């Protein structure tokens, strides 16, 4: 017999515990039990005034970010809409069924006025990684480094040609010292050309900090390059973001310096062909770190 369900229950009023509505095996429960974000209060305390009206709980703001990225929600506006109708998200934030969720512009305003210094996000990131290391979730013996591009919100047609100073290679100064030291031993010192070189690049008029990224053989886009280091368990250890026209090999020294200052015990660093240059290999070997790089096939033209 076909059953026709009436919708009268939509207006039912029941005394119910919000915790009962979230399944015990829901991933949001696992995140809540594994990740204690109470340390954020101490980190952001200097950014808040002792007078005035009460603000939105800072931990709630950071939990909203976690929800957005962990569940792949495309924007903060959409994230707030999802939280409004998702009981599990409300439970995670500590908001009841009848409580109003913060407006989607709240986070943007806090970023502009209170959290404009990106160091606060880095401190929170480092604190979470430190806890992961204490729990032995992270294995820093082998580190994997790769780059991905992040498309900038910039039109390819809105650009101009500018002349900029060309940065020297990170190993140039050290290389010149070693060459002069060797030549001094043979009484043949060499004066290197210190002329500042310039080059012409295409710069976006919308976002001057991004750079032209070559996406494939023919396509070019304005983008940023994110060089990311992670361990074998896919935990992100550190990262740097550069304009899209900065080559992998030029970005690596800065990332490696951050890794070296933050972690001890790195034995191997695995990179792809974009980082395979002698200077990077020497940099790692001098620090007793084994560079693991791909073998490049040589193409002969006959």
mmCIF file of C-alpha atoms in Angstrom:
data_model
loop_
_atom_site.group_PDB
_atom_site.id
_atom_site.type_symbol
_atom_site.label_atom_id
_atom_site.label_comp_id
_atom_site.label_asym_id
_atom_site.label_seq_id
_atom_site.Cartn_x
_atom_site.Cartn_y
_atom_site.Cartn_z
ATOM 1 C CA UNK A 1 0.000 0.000 0.000
ATOM 2 C CA UNK A 2 1.339 3.405 -0.946
ATOM 3 C CA UNK A 3 1.861 5.718 1.990
ATOM 4 C CA UNK A 4 1.278 9.438 1.638
ATOM 5 C CA UNK A 5 3.105 11.382 4.294
ATOM 6 C CA UNK A 6 1.555 14.618 5.484
ATOM 7 C CA UNK A 7 3.711 17.637 6.183
ATOM 8 C CA UNK A 8 1.980 18.741 9.349
ATOM 9 C CA UNK A 9 5.085 17.838 11.365
ATOM 10 C CA UNK A 10 6.895 20.833 9.904
ATOM 11 C CA UNK A 11 5.248 23.050 12.479
ATOM 12 C CA UNK A 12 5.812 20.681 15.414
ATOM 13 C CA UNK A 13 7.383 22.140 18.541
ATOM 14 C CA UNK A 14 9.607 19.683 20.383
ATOM 15 C CA UNK A 15 12.008 19.867 23.283
ATOM 16 C CA UNK A 16 15.134 18.288 21.805
ATOM 17 C CA UNK A 17 18.868 18.323 22.448
ATOM 18 C CA UNK A 18 20.911 19.615 19.484
ATOM 19 C CA UNK A 19 23.600 17.038 20.253
ATOM 20 C CA UNK A 20 21.089 14.251 19.524
ATOM 21 C CA UNK A 21 20.680 15.442 15.942
ATOM 22 C CA UNK A 22 24.368 15.105 15.001
ATOM 23 C CA UNK A 23 25.349 11.485 14.173
ATOM 24 C CA UNK A 24 28.081 10.055 16.375
ATOM 25 C CA UNK A 25 30.165 9.098 13.338
ATOM 26 C CA UNK A 26 29.889 12.505 11.640
ATOM 27 C CA UNK A 27 33.288 13.888 10.617
ATOM 28 C CA UNK A 28 32.538 17.197 12.342
ATOM 29 C CA UNK A 29 32.517 15.348 15.680
ATOM 30 C CA UNK A 30 35.933 13.858 14.900
ATOM 31 C CA UNK A 31 37.297 17.290 14.027
ATOM 32 C CA UNK A 32 35.885 18.766 17.231
ATOM 33 C CA UNK A 33 37.394 16.043 19.423
ATOM 34 C CA UNK A 34 40.802 16.102 17.698
ATOM 35 C CA UNK A 35 41.328 19.851 17.279
ATOM 36 C CA UNK A 36 41.225 22.094 20.345
ATOM 37 C CA UNK A 37 41.246 25.715 19.179
ATOM 38 C CA UNK A 38 41.004 27.336 22.612
ATOM 39 C CA UNK A 39 44.622 28.549 22.293
ATOM 40 C CA UNK A 40 43.351 31.115 19.761
ATOM 41 C CA UNK A 41 41.893 33.254 22.568
ATOM 42 C CA UNK A 42 45.357 33.994 23.938
ATOM 43 C CA UNK A 43 46.781 34.609 20.457
ATOM 44 C CA UNK A 44 44.189 37.227 19.482
ATOM 45 C CA UNK A 45 43.626 38.834 22.891
ATOM 46 C CA UNK A 46 45.881 41.857 22.136
ATOM 47 C CA UNK A 47 43.777 42.572 19.023
ATOM 48 C CA UNK A 48 40.579 43.177 21.016
ATOM 49 C CA UNK A 49 39.569 46.162 23.140
ATOM 50 C CA UNK A 50 38.690 45.858 26.824
ATOM 51 C CA UNK A 51 35.698 48.166 26.355
ATOM 52 C CA UNK A 52 32.756 48.355 23.984
ATOM 53 C CA UNK A 53 30.192 45.784 22.903
ATOM 54 C CA UNK A 54 30.948 42.094 22.846
ATOM 55 C CA UNK A 55 32.440 40.801 19.613
ATOM 56 C CA UNK A 56 31.773 37.539 17.837
ATOM 57 C CA UNK A 57 33.773 34.721 19.422
ATOM 58 C CA UNK A 58 37.143 34.668 17.549
ATOM 59 C CA UNK A 59 37.238 30.864 17.675
ATOM 60 C CA UNK A 60 33.892 30.820 15.846
ATOM 61 C CA UNK A 61 35.404 32.942 13.066
ATOM 62 C CA UNK A 62 38.268 30.500 12.591
ATOM 63 C CA UNK A 63 35.933 27.502 12.787
ATOM 64 C CA UNK A 64 33.895 29.013 9.958
ATOM 65 C CA UNK A 65 37.080 29.119 7.851
ATOM 66 C CA UNK A 66 37.725 25.454 8.664
ATOM 67 C CA UNK A 67 34.206 24.513 7.586
ATOM 68 C CA UNK A 68 34.642 26.371 4.301
ATOM 69 C CA UNK A 69 37.915 24.676 3.338
ATOM 70 C CA UNK A 70 37.354 21.217 4.824
ATOM 71 C CA UNK A 71 34.012 20.817 3.071
ATOM 72 C CA UNK A 72 35.020 22.558 -0.166
ATOM 73 C CA UNK A 73 32.538 25.425 -0.054
ATOM 74 C CA UNK A 74 33.370 27.958 -2.752
ATOM 75 C CA UNK A 75 32.813 31.253 -0.916
ATOM 76 C CA UNK A 76 32.233 32.772 2.514
ATOM 77 C CA UNK A 77 28.727 33.861 1.474
ATOM 78 C CA UNK A 78 27.838 30.275 0.546
ATOM 79 C CA UNK A 79 29.507 28.969 3.727
ATOM 80 C CA UNK A 80 27.206 31.075 5.910
ATOM 81 C CA UNK A 81 24.171 29.853 3.937
ATOM 82 C CA UNK A 82 25.256 26.246 4.502
ATOM 83 C CA UNK A 83 25.801 26.816 8.227
ATOM 84 C CA UNK A 84 22.323 28.340 8.596
ATOM 85 C CA UNK A 85 20.637 25.109 7.456
ATOM 86 C CA UNK A 86 23.191 22.498 8.589
ATOM 87 C CA UNK A 87 22.661 21.241 12.137
ATOM 88 C CA UNK A 88 26.135 19.661 12.337
ATOM 89 C CA UNK A 89 27.802 22.963 11.468
ATOM 90 C CA UNK A 90 25.682 24.806 14.047
ATOM 91 C CA UNK A 91 26.628 22.210 16.656
ATOM 92 C CA UNK A 92 30.339 22.649 15.848
ATOM 93 C CA UNK A 93 30.126 26.445 16.202
ATOM 94 C CA UNK A 94 28.048 26.207 19.379
ATOM 95 C CA UNK A 95 25.012 27.946 17.867
ATOM 96 C CA UNK A 96 21.476 26.832 18.677
ATOM 97 C CA UNK A 97 18.729 26.270 16.116
ATOM 98 C CA UNK A 98 17.191 29.690 16.735
ATOM 99 C CA UNK A 99 20.447 31.671 16.966
ATOM 100 C CA UNK A 100 21.429 33.968 14.119
ATOM 101 C CA UNK A 101 24.641 33.033 12.318
ATOM 102 C CA UNK A 102 27.131 35.926 11.754
ATOM 103 C CA UNK A 103 26.746 37.773 8.457
ATOM 104 C CA UNK A 104 29.141 36.705 5.699
ATOM 105 C CA UNK A 105 30.768 40.178 5.639
ATOM 106 C CA UNK A 106 31.777 39.835 9.296
ATOM 107 C CA UNK A 107 34.824 37.742 8.500
ATOM 108 C CA UNK A 108 35.965 40.114 5.748
ATOM 109 C CA UNK A 109 35.671 43.112 8.071
ATOM 110 C CA UNK A 110 37.648 41.317 10.774
ATOM 111 C CA UNK A 111 40.380 40.465 8.251
ATOM 112 C CA UNK A 112 40.627 44.089 7.133
ATOM 113 C CA UNK A 113 40.514 45.696 10.566
ATOM 114 C CA UNK A 114 41.646 43.185 13.159
ATOM 115 C CA UNK A 115 43.466 40.320 11.430
ATOM 116 C CA UNK A 116 45.137 42.349 8.680
ATOM 117 C CA UNK A 117 48.546 41.124 9.846
ATOM 118 C CA UNK A 118 48.878 37.633 8.293
ATOM 119 C CA UNK A 119 51.216 36.585 11.122
ATOM 120 C CA UNK A 120 48.237 35.708 13.314
ATOM 121 C CA UNK A 121 47.131 33.054 10.803
ATOM 122 C CA UNK A 122 50.693 31.737 10.579
ATOM 123 C CA UNK A 123 50.938 31.516 14.381
ATOM 124 C CA UNK A 124 47.708 29.514 14.525
ATOM 125 C CA UNK A 125 48.931 27.270 11.702
ATOM 126 C CA UNK A 126 52.248 26.668 13.518
ATOM 127 C CA UNK A 127 50.454 25.895 16.786
ATOM 128 C CA UNK A 128 48.312 23.229 15.111
ATOM 129 C CA UNK A 129 51.359 21.670 13.405
ATOM 130 C CA UNK A 130 53.205 21.621 16.755
ATOM 131 C CA UNK A 131 50.331 19.672 18.295
ATOM 132 C CA UNK A 132 50.369 17.266 15.342
ATOM 133 C CA UNK A 133 54.093 16.668 15.868
ATOM 134 C CA UNK A 134 53.547 16.021 19.598
ATOM 135 C CA UNK A 135 50.890 13.458 18.706
ATOM 136 C CA UNK A 136 53.290 11.889 16.162
ATOM 137 C CA UNK A 137 50.949 12.484 13.266
ATOM 138 C CA UNK A 138 53.681 14.326 11.366
ATOM 139 C CA UNK A 139 56.866 12.688 10.092
ATOM 140 C CA UNK A 140 59.391 15.317 9.002
ATOM 141 C CA UNK A 141 62.133 12.872 8.030
ATOM 142 C CA UNK A 142 61.099 13.128 4.370
ATOM 143 C CA UNK A 143 59.650 16.358 2.997
ATOM 144 C CA UNK A 144 57.903 16.685 -0.363
ATOM 145 C CA UNK A 145 57.882 20.032 -2.175
ATOM 146 C CA UNK A 146 55.751 21.014 -5.155
ATOM 147 C CA UNK A 147 54.222 24.087 -6.734
ATOM 148 C CA UNK A 148 50.697 24.833 -7.866
ATOM 149 C CA UNK A 149 49.278 27.980 -9.402
ATOM 150 C CA UNK A 150 46.426 30.054 -7.998
ATOM 151 C CA UNK A 151 44.624 32.060 -10.667
ATOM 152 C CA UNK A 152 44.507 35.749 -9.854
ATOM 153 C CA UNK A 153 41.328 37.767 -10.166
ATOM 154 C CA UNK A 154 42.786 39.754 -13.045
ATOM 155 C CA UNK A 155 41.866 40.170 -16.699
ATOM 156 C CA UNK A 156 44.617 39.198 -19.155
ATOM 157 C CA UNK A 157 43.673 42.130 -21.374
ATOM 158 C CA UNK A 158 44.168 44.724 -18.639
ATOM 159 C CA UNK A 159 47.947 44.832 -18.497
ATOM 160 C CA UNK A 160 50.929 47.059 -19.187
ATOM 161 C CA UNK A 161 54.612 46.549 -19.915
ATOM 162 C CA UNK A 162 56.907 47.724 -17.115
ATOM 163 C CA UNK A 163 60.665 47.783 -16.634
ATOM 164 C CA UNK A 164 61.864 46.223 -13.375
ATOM 165 C CA UNK A 165 65.194 45.445 -11.760
ATOM 166 C CA UNK A 166 66.249 41.867 -12.393
ATOM 167 C CA UNK A 167 66.926 39.938 -9.198
ATOM 168 C CA UNK A 168 70.195 38.059 -8.995
ATOM 169 C CA UNK A 169 70.215 34.301 -8.511
ATOM 170 C CA UNK A 170 70.185 33.256 -4.848
ATOM 171 C CA UNK A 171 73.509 31.456 -5.250
ATOM 172 C CA UNK A 172 75.279 34.193 -7.241
ATOM 173 C CA UNK A 173 76.957 35.964 -4.300
ATOM 174 C CA UNK A 174 78.209 32.719 -2.756
ATOM 175 C CA UNK A 175 79.390 31.471 -6.145
ATOM 176 C CA UNK A 176 81.351 34.658 -6.803
ATOM 177 C CA UNK A 177 83.023 34.374 -3.396
ATOM 178 C CA UNK A 178 84.085 30.807 -4.104
ATOM 179 C CA UNK A 179 85.395 31.752 -7.556
ATOM 180 C CA UNK A 180 87.420 34.654 -6.164
ATOM 181 C CA UNK A 181 88.786 32.486 -3.363
ATOM 182 C CA UNK A 182 89.976 29.945 -5.900
ATOM 183 C CA UNK A 183 91.449 32.629 -8.152
ATOM 184 C CA UNK A 184 93.224 34.305 -5.233
ATOM 185 C CA UNK A 185 95.030 31.049 -4.607
ATOM 186 C CA UNK A 186 96.263 31.310 -8.188
ATOM 187 C CA UNK A 187 96.812 35.085 -7.891
ATOM 188 C CA UNK A 188 94.142 35.869 -10.465
ATOM 189 C CA UNK A 189 91.400 37.888 -8.752
ATOM 190 C CA UNK A 190 88.328 38.690 -10.787
ATOM 191 C CA UNK A 191 86.141 41.776 -10.547
ATOM 192 C CA UNK A 192 82.573 40.766 -11.316
ATOM 193 C CA UNK A 193 80.276 43.089 -13.168
ATOM 194 C CA UNK A 194 77.984 44.789 -10.617
ATOM 195 C CA UNK A 195 75.805 46.494 -13.206
ATOM 196 C CA UNK A 196 72.140 46.355 -12.252
ATOM 197 C CA UNK A 197 70.257 44.502 -14.958
ATOM 198 C CA UNK A 198 66.704 45.309 -15.926
ATOM 199 C CA UNK A 199 64.009 43.387 -17.728
ATOM 200 C CA UNK A 200 60.597 44.146 -19.162
ATOM 201 C CA UNK A 201 57.579 42.229 -17.866
ATOM 202 C CA UNK A 202 53.827 42.230 -18.390
ATOM 203 C CA UNK A 203 52.087 43.575 -15.274
ATOM 204 C CA UNK A 204 48.385 43.462 -14.454
ATOM 205 C CA UNK A 205 46.751 46.828 -13.834
ATOM 206 C CA UNK A 206 44.165 45.134 -11.593
ATOM 207 C CA UNK A 207 46.509 43.150 -9.336
ATOM 208 C CA UNK A 208 50.109 44.337 -9.590
ATOM 209 C CA UNK A 209 51.400 41.625 -7.229
ATOM 210 C CA UNK A 210 50.518 38.662 -9.459
ATOM 211 C CA UNK A 211 52.596 37.494 -12.419
ATOM 212 C CA UNK A 212 52.159 35.847 -15.809
ATOM 213 C CA UNK A 213 51.991 32.073 -15.421
ATOM 214 C CA UNK A 214 52.532 29.839 -18.455
ATOM 215 C CA UNK A 215 49.734 27.289 -18.234
ATOM 216 C CA UNK A 216 50.639 24.658 -20.781
ATOM 217 C CA UNK A 217 52.300 25.364 -24.094
ATOM 218 C CA UNK A 218 50.112 28.196 -25.326
ATOM 219 C CA UNK A 219 47.954 29.572 -22.508
ATOM 220 C CA UNK A 220 49.109 32.383 -20.215
ATOM 221 C CA UNK A 221 47.213 33.668 -17.164
ATOM 222 C CA UNK A 222 47.822 36.086 -14.323
ATOM 223 C CA UNK A 223 48.368 33.950 -11.251
ATOM 224 C CA UNK A 224 50.250 33.292 -8.045
ATOM 225 C CA UNK A 225 52.511 30.317 -7.367
ATOM 226 C CA UNK A 226 52.123 28.434 -4.089
ATOM 227 C CA UNK A 227 55.190 26.369 -3.208
ATOM 228 C CA UNK A 228 54.124 23.884 -0.546
ATOM 229 C CA UNK A 229 56.084 21.443 1.612
ATOM 230 C CA UNK A 230 54.348 18.454 3.195
ATOM 231 C CA UNK A 231 55.290 15.196 4.894
ATOM 232 C CA UNK A 232 54.489 11.670 3.743
ATOM 233 C CA UNK A 233 51.154 11.795 5.599
ATOM 234 C CA UNK A 234 50.069 14.863 3.582
ATOM 235 C CA UNK A 235 50.393 17.323 6.466
ATOM 236 C CA UNK A 236 51.363 20.753 5.145
ATOM 237 C CA UNK A 237 54.541 21.850 6.939
ATOM 238 C CA UNK A 238 55.022 25.267 5.357
ATOM 239 C CA UNK A 239 54.445 27.237 2.187
ATOM 240 C CA UNK A 240 55.268 30.467 0.391
ATOM 241 C CA UNK A 241 53.253 32.358 -2.205
ATOM 242 C CA UNK A 242 54.988 34.207 -5.042
ATOM 243 C CA UNK A 243 53.922 35.876 -8.285
ATOM 244 C CA UNK A 244 53.230 33.344 -11.018
ATOM 245 C CA UNK A 245 56.272 34.392 -13.045
ATOM 246 C CA UNK A 246 58.742 33.322 -10.341
ATOM 247 C CA UNK A 247 60.353 30.009 -11.273
ATOM 248 C CA UNK A 248 60.257 27.064 -8.846
ATOM 249 C CA UNK A 249 64.030 27.088 -8.400
ATOM 250 C CA UNK A 250 64.025 30.776 -7.381
ATOM 251 C CA UNK A 251 61.270 30.278 -4.805
ATOM 252 C CA UNK A 252 62.772 27.163 -3.184
ATOM 253 C CA UNK A 253 65.549 28.806 -1.050
ATOM 254 C CA UNK A 254 63.044 30.947 0.861
ATOM 255 C CA UNK A 255 60.807 27.943 1.544
ATOM 256 C CA UNK A 256 63.773 25.793 2.576
ATOM 257 C CA UNK A 257 64.993 28.502 4.954
ATOM 258 C CA UNK A 258 61.601 28.533 6.689
ATOM 259 C CA UNK A 259 61.609 24.738 6.952
ATOM 260 C CA UNK A 260 65.143 24.663 8.351
ATOM 261 C CA UNK A 261 64.374 27.291 10.994
ATOM 262 C CA UNK A 262 61.157 25.607 12.060
ATOM 263 C CA UNK A 263 61.938 21.875 11.955
ATOM 264 C CA UNK A 264 64.896 19.718 12.861
ATOM 265 C CA UNK A 265 65.436 16.184 11.644
ATOM 266 C CA UNK A 266 64.782 16.624 7.926
ATOM 267 C CA UNK A 267 66.801 13.943 6.127
ATOM 268 C CA UNK A 268 65.373 13.936 2.599
ATOM 269 C CA UNK A 269 63.666 16.497 0.402
ATOM 270 C CA UNK A 270 61.775 15.248 -2.640
ATOM 271 C CA UNK A 271 61.208 17.715 -5.489
ATOM 272 C CA UNK A 272 60.079 17.609 -9.110
ATOM 273 C CA UNK A 273 61.999 18.636 -12.225
ATOM 274 C CA UNK A 274 61.265 22.340 -11.719
ATOM 275 C CA UNK A 275 63.610 22.430 -8.729
ATOM 276 C CA UNK A 276 66.363 20.346 -10.306
ATOM 277 C CA UNK A 277 69.340 22.691 -10.510
ATOM 278 C CA UNK A 278 72.893 22.180 -9.137
ATOM 279 C CA UNK A 279 72.584 25.137 -6.735
ATOM 280 C CA UNK A 280 69.613 23.593 -4.902
ATOM 281 C CA UNK A 281 71.336 20.205 -4.753
ATOM 282 C CA UNK A 282 74.442 21.845 -3.226
ATOM 283 C CA UNK A 283 72.331 23.858 -0.774
ATOM 284 C CA UNK A 284 70.750 20.664 0.566
ATOM 285 C CA UNK A 285 73.901 18.536 0.555
ATOM 286 C CA UNK A 286 75.790 21.224 2.518
ATOM 287 C CA UNK A 287 73.124 20.822 5.238
ATOM 288 C CA UNK A 288 73.399 16.997 5.147
ATOM 289 C CA UNK A 289 69.982 16.718 3.533
ATOM 290 C CA UNK A 290 69.620 14.241 0.673
ATOM 291 C CA UNK A 291 67.983 15.809 -2.412
ATOM 292 C CA UNK A 292 65.737 13.378 -4.289
ATOM 293 C CA UNK A 293 65.183 14.645 -7.822
ATOM 294 C CA UNK A 294 63.750 13.066 -10.985
ATOM 295 C CA UNK A 295 65.958 11.796 -13.767
ATOM 296 C CA UNK A 296 65.715 13.965 -16.850
ATOM 297 C CA UNK A 297 65.809 12.370 -20.277
ATOM 298 C CA UNK A 298 68.145 14.045 -22.735
ATOM 299 C CA UNK A 299 66.594 14.747 -26.116
ATOM 300 C CA UNK A 300 69.070 14.591 -28.970
ATOM 301 C CA UNK A 301 68.350 16.415 -32.207
ATOM 302 C CA UNK A 302 69.784 14.785 -35.302
#
